[in-house]
CSV table of C-alpha atoms and ligand atoms in Angstrom, one decimal:
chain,number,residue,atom,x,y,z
A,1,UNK,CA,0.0,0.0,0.0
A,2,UNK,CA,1.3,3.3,-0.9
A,3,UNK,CA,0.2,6.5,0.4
A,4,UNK,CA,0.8,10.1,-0.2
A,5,UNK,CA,3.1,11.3,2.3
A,6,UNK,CA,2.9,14.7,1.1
A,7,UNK,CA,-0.6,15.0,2.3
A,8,UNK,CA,-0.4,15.6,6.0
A,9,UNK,CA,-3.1,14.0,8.3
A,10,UNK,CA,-3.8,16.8,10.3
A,11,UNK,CA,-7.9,17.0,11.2
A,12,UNK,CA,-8.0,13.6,11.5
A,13,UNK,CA,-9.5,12.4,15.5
A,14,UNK,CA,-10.3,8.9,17.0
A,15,UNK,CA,-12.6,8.3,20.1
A,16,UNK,CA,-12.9,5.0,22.1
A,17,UNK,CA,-14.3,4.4,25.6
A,18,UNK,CA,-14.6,1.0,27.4
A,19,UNK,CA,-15.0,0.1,30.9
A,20,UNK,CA,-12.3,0.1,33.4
A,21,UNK,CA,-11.4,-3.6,33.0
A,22,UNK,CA,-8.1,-4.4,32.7
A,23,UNK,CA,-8.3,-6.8,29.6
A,24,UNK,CA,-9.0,-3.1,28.0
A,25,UNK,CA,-5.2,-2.0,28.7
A,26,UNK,CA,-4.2,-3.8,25.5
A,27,UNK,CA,-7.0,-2.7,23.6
A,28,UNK,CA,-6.6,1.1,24.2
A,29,UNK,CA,-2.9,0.4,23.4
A,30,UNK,CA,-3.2,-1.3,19.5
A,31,UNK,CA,-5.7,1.3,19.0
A,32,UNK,CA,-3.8,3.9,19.6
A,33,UNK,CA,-0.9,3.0,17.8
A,34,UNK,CA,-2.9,1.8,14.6
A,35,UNK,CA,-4.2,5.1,14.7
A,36,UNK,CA,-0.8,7.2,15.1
A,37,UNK,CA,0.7,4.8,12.1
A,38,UNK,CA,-1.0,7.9,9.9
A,39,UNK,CA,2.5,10.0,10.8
A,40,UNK,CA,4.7,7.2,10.0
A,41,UNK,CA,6.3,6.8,13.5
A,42,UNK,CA,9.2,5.1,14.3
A,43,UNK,CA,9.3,1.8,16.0
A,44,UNK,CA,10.5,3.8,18.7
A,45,UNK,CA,7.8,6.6,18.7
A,46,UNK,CA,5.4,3.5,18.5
A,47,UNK,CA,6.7,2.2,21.4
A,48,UNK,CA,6.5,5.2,23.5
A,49,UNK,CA,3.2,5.9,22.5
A,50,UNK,CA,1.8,2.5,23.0
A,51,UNK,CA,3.9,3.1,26.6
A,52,UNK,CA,2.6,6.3,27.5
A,53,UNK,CA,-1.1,5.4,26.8
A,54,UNK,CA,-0.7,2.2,28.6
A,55,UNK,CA,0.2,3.7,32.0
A,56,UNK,CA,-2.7,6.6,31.6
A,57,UNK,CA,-5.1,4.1,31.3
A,58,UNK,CA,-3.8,1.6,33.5
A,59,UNK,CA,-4.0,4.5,36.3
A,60,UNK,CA,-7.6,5.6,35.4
A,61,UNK,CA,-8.3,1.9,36.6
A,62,UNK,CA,-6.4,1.2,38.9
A,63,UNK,CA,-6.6,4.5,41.2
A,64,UNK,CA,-9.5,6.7,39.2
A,65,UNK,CA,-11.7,3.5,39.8
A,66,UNK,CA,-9.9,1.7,42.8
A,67,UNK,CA,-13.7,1.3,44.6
A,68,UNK,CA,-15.3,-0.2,41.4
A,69,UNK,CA,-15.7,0.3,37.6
A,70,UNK,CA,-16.4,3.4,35.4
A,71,UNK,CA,-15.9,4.2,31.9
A,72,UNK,CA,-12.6,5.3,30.4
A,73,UNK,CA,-12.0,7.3,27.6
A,74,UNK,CA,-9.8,8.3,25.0
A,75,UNK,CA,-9.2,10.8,22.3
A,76,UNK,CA,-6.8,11.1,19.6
A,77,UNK,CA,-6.2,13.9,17.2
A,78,UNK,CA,-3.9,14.8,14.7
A,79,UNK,CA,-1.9,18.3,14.2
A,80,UNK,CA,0.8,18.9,11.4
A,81,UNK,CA,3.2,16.0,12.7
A,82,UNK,CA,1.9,15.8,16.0
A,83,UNK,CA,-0.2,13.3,17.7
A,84,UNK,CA,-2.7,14.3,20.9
A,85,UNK,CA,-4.2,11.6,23.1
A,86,UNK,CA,-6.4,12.6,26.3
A,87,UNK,CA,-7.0,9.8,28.6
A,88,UNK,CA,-10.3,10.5,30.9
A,89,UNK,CA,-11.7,9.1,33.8
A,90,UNK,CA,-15.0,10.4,36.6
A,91,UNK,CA,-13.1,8.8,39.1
A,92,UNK,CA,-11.7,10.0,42.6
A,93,UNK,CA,-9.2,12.8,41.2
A,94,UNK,CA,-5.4,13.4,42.4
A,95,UNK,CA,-5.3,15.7,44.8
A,96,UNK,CA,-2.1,16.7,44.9
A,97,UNK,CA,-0.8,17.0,41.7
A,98,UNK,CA,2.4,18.0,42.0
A,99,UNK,CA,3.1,15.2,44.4
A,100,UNK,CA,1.8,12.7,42.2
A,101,UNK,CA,3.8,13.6,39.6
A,102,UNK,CA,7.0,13.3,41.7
A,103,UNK,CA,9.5,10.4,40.5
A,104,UNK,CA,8.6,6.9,42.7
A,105,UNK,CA,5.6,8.7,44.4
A,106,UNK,CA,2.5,6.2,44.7
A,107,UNK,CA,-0.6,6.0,46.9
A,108,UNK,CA,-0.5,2.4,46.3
A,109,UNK,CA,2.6,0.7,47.0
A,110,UNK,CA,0.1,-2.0,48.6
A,111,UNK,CA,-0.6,-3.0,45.1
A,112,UNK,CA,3.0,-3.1,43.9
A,113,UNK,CA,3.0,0.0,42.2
A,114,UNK,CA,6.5,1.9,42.2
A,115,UNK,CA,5.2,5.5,41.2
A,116,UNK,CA,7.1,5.8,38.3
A,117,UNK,CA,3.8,6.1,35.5
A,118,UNK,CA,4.1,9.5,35.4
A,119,UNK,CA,7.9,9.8,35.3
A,120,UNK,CA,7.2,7.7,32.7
A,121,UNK,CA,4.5,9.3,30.5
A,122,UNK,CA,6.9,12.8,30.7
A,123,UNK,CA,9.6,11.5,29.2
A,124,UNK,CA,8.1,9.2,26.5
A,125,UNK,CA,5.9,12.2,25.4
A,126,UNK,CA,6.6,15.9,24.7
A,127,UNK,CA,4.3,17.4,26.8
A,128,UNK,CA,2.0,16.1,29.4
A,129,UNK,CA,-0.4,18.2,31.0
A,130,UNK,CA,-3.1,17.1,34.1
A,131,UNK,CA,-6.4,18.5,34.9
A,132,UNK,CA,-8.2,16.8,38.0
A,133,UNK,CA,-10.7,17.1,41.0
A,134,UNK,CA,-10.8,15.4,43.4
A,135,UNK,CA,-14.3,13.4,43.9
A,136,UNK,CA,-14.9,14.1,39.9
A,137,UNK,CA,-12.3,12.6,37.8
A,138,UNK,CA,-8.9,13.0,36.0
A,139,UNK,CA,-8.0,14.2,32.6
A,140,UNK,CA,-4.1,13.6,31.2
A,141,UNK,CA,-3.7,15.3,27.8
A,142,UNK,CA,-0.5,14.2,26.4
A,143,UNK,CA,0.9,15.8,23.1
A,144,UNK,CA,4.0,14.1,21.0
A,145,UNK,CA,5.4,15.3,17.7
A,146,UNK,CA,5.8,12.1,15.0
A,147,UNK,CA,6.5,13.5,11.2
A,148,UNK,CA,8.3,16.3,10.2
A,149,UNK,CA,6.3,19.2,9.4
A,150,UNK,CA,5.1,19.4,6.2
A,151,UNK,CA,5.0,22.8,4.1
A,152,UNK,CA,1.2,22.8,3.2
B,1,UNK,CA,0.5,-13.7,28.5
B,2,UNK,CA,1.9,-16.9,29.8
B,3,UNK,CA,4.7,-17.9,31.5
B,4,UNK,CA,7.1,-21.1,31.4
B,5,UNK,CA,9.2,-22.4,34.4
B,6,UNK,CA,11.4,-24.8,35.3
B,7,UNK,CA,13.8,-25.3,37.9
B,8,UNK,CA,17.6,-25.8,37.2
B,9,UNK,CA,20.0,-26.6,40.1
B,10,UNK,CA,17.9,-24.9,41.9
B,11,UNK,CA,17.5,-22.0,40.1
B,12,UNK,CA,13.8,-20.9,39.3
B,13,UNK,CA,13.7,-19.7,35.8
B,14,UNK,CA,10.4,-18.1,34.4
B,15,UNK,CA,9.8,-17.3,30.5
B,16,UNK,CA,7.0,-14.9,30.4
B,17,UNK,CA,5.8,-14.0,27.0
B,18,UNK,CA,3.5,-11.3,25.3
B,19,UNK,CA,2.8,-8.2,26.6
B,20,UNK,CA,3.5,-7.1,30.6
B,21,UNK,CA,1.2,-5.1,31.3
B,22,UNK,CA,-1.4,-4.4,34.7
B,23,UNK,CA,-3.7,-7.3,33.2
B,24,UNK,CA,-0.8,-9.7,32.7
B,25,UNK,CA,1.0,-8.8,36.0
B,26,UNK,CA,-2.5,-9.4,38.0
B,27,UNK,CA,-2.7,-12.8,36.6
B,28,UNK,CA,1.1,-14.1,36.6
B,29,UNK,CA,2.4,-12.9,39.8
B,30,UNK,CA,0.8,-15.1,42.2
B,31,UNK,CA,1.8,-18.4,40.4
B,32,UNK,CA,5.4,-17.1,40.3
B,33,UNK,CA,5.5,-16.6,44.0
B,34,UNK,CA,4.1,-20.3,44.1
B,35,UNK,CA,6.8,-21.4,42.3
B,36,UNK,CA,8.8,-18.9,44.4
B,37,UNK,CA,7.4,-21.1,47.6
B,38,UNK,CA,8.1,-24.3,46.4
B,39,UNK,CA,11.6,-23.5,45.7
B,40,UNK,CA,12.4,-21.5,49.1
B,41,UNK,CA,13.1,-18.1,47.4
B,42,UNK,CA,16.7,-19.3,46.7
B,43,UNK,CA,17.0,-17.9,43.3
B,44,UNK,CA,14.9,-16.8,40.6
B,45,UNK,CA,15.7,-15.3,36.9
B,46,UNK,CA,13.0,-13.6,34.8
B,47,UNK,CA,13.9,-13.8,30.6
B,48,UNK,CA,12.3,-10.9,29.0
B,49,UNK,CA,12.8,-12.9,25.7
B,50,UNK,CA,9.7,-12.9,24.5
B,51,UNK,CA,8.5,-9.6,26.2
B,52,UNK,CA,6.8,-7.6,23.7
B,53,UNK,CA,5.4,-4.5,25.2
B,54,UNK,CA,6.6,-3.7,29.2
B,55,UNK,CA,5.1,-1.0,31.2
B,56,UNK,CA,5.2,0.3,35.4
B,57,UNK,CA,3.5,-2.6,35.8
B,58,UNK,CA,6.2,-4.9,35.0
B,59,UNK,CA,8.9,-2.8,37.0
B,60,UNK,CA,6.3,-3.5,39.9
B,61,UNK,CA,6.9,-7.0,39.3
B,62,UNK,CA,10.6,-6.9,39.4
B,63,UNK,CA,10.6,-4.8,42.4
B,64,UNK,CA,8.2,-7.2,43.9
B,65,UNK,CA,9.8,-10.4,43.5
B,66,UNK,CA,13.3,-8.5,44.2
B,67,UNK,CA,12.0,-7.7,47.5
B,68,UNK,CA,10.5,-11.5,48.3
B,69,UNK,CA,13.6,-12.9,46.7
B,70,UNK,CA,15.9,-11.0,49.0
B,71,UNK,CA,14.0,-10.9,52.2
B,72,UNK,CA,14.7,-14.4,51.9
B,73,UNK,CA,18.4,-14.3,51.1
B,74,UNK,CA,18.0,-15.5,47.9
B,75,UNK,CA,18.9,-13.8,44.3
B,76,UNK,CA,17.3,-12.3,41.5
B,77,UNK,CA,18.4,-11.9,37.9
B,78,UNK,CA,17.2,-10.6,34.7
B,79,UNK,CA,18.4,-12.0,31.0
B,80,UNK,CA,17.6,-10.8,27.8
B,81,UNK,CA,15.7,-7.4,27.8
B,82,UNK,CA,15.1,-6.6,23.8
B,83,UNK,CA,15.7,-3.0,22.5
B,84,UNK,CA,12.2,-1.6,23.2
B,85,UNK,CA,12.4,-2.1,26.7
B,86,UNK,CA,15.5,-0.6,27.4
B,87,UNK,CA,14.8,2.6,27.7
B,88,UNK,CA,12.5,1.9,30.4
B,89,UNK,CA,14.9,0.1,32.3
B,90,UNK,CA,17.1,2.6,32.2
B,91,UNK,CA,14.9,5.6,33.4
B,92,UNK,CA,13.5,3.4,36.2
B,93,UNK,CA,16.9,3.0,37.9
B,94,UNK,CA,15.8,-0.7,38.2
B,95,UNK,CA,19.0,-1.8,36.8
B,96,UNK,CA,20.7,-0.3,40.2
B,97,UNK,CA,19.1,-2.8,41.9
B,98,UNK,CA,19.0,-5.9,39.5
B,99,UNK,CA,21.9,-7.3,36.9
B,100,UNK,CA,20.5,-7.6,33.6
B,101,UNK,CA,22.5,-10.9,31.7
B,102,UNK,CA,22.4,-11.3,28.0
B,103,UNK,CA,21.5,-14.9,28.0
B,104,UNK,CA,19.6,-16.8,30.4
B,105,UNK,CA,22.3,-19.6,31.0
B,106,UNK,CA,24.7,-16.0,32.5
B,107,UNK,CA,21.6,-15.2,34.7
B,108,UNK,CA,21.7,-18.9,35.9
B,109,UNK,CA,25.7,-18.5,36.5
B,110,UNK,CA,25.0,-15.0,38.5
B,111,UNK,CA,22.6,-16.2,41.0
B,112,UNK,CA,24.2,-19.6,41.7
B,113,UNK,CA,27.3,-17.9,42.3
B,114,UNK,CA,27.0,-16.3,45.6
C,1,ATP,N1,-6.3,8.7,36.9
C,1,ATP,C1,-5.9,8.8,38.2
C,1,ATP,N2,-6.9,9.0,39.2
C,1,ATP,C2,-6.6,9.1,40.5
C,1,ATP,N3,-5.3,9.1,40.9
C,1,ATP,C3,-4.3,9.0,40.0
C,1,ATP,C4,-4.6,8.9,38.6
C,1,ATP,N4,-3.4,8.8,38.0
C,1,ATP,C5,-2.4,9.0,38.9
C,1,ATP,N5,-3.0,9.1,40.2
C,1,ATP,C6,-2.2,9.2,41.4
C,1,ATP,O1,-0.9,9.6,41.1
C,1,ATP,C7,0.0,8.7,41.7
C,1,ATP,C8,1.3,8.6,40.8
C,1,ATP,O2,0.9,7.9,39.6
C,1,ATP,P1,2.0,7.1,38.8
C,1,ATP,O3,1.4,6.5,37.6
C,1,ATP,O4,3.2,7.9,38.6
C,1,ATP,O5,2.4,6.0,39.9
C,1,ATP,P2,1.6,4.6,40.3
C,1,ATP,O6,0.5,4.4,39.3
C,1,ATP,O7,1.3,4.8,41.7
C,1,ATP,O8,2.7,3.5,40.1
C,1,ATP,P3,3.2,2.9,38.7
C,1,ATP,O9,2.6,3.8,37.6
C,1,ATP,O10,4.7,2.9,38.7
C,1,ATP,O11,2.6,1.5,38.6
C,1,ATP,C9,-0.7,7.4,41.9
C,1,ATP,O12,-0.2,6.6,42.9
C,1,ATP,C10,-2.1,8.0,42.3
C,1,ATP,O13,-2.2,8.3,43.6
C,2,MG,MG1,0.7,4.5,37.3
């Protein structure tokens, strides 16, 4: 299959929500990534990608929904060369954001977790920004640039 | 996922394969710390062979059986991490803590040896 590289993808969005089960994780993951392969990524970039989304989605169920299930959802957009992906969840919140995003920081070391998803996301992605309240839900918009930009 | 593991002198050696993820982990690491049992936490290796994909999740399993491994005097090794899961080994620190060996009969050498 050949396409036109010279056309640039930029427009183009993806939505997919699923319940917080963890059989899901791979699901979001492949989706993802068969959506990003539009900018050509690298193995590499794929891999990061496929990373980052993982541990956003894997924290909306395990501490957004820790008391039970809710519904997770994604969105992907693309923008000249750049991919974005927001990861939502109406669970409990963060309330400490800044905290949370601290290096081997976890409110659930209990479960084996070693607090390094966010480290993680930050340096697989280029930027990573989180909105969140507490009692109402998290929302992790991360932003990573694929392709070179193309002169339109 | 599914893992594979057999004991060798001694030495517990697990093969997990596909993708390590939270679903994977949830389901995998209570049978290794069976096998972990019935073997008296002497010494484990993990091959990351035929380890697709990685996330936290699977660092949480390293640290996990590290820290049951050790608590028990016994050793922990890791052989053959591919390319893709490098870098997150590296920005983990993990590999502070555990020796990565690039074949699984160097991981079985390292934790006998002790
Ligand atoms: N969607 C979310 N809803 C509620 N709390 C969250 C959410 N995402 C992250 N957190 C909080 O931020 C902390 C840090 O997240 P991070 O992903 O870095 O570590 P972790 O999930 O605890 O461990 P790891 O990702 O290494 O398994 C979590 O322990 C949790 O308290
Ligand atoms: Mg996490």
């Amino acid at each position: 299959m050949d396409r036109d590289k010279s056309m640039p993808a930029a427009g183009n969005y993806m939505r997919l929500q699923f319940p917080s089960r963890s059989e899901n994780e791979s699901l979001a993951r492949v989706a993802v990534a068969a959506f990003a392969a539009q900018l050509d990524p690298t193995l590499e970039q794929l891999t990061e990608l496929k990373t980052a989304v993982s541990e956003a989605v894997t924290n909306a169920i395990i501490h957004g929904y820790e008391d039970g299930e809710g519904e997770v959802r994604i969105s992907c957009s693309l923008h000249e060369g750049a991919i974005e992906i927001v990861v939502e969840d109406d669970g409990r919140g963060i309330e400490d954001i800044d905290l949370a995003r601290q290096p081997m920081y976890t409110s659930r070391p209990d479960l084996e977790r070693s607090g390094m998803g966010l480290t993680i996301m930050e340096s697989f992605v280029d930027e990573l920004a989180i909105d969140s309240a507490p009692g109402r839900g998290t929302r992790v918009r991360m932003r990573k640039h694929i392709a070179p930009v193309m002169a339109q | 996922m599914a893992i594979e593991s057999s004991v060798l002198d001694g030495v517990l050696v697990v093969r997990m394969r596909g993708d390590l993820d939270h679903h994977a982990v949830e389901r995998i690491r209570d049978e290794i710390e069976r096998e972990l049992r019935a073997t008296g936490y002497r010494a484990l290796v993990l091959s990351f062979r035929d380890i697709d994909f990685m996330d936290s999740s699977g660092l949480g399993l390293i640290l996990g059986r590290y820290r049951s491994v050790t608590q028990h005097g016994g050793r922990l090794a890791l052989c053959e991490v591919g390319e893709p899961l490098r870098r997150l080994f590296e920005l983990s620190g993990i590999l502070k803590i555990v020796s990565v060996y690039e074949s699984e009969e160097a991981a079985i050498r390292a934790v006998k040896e002790a």
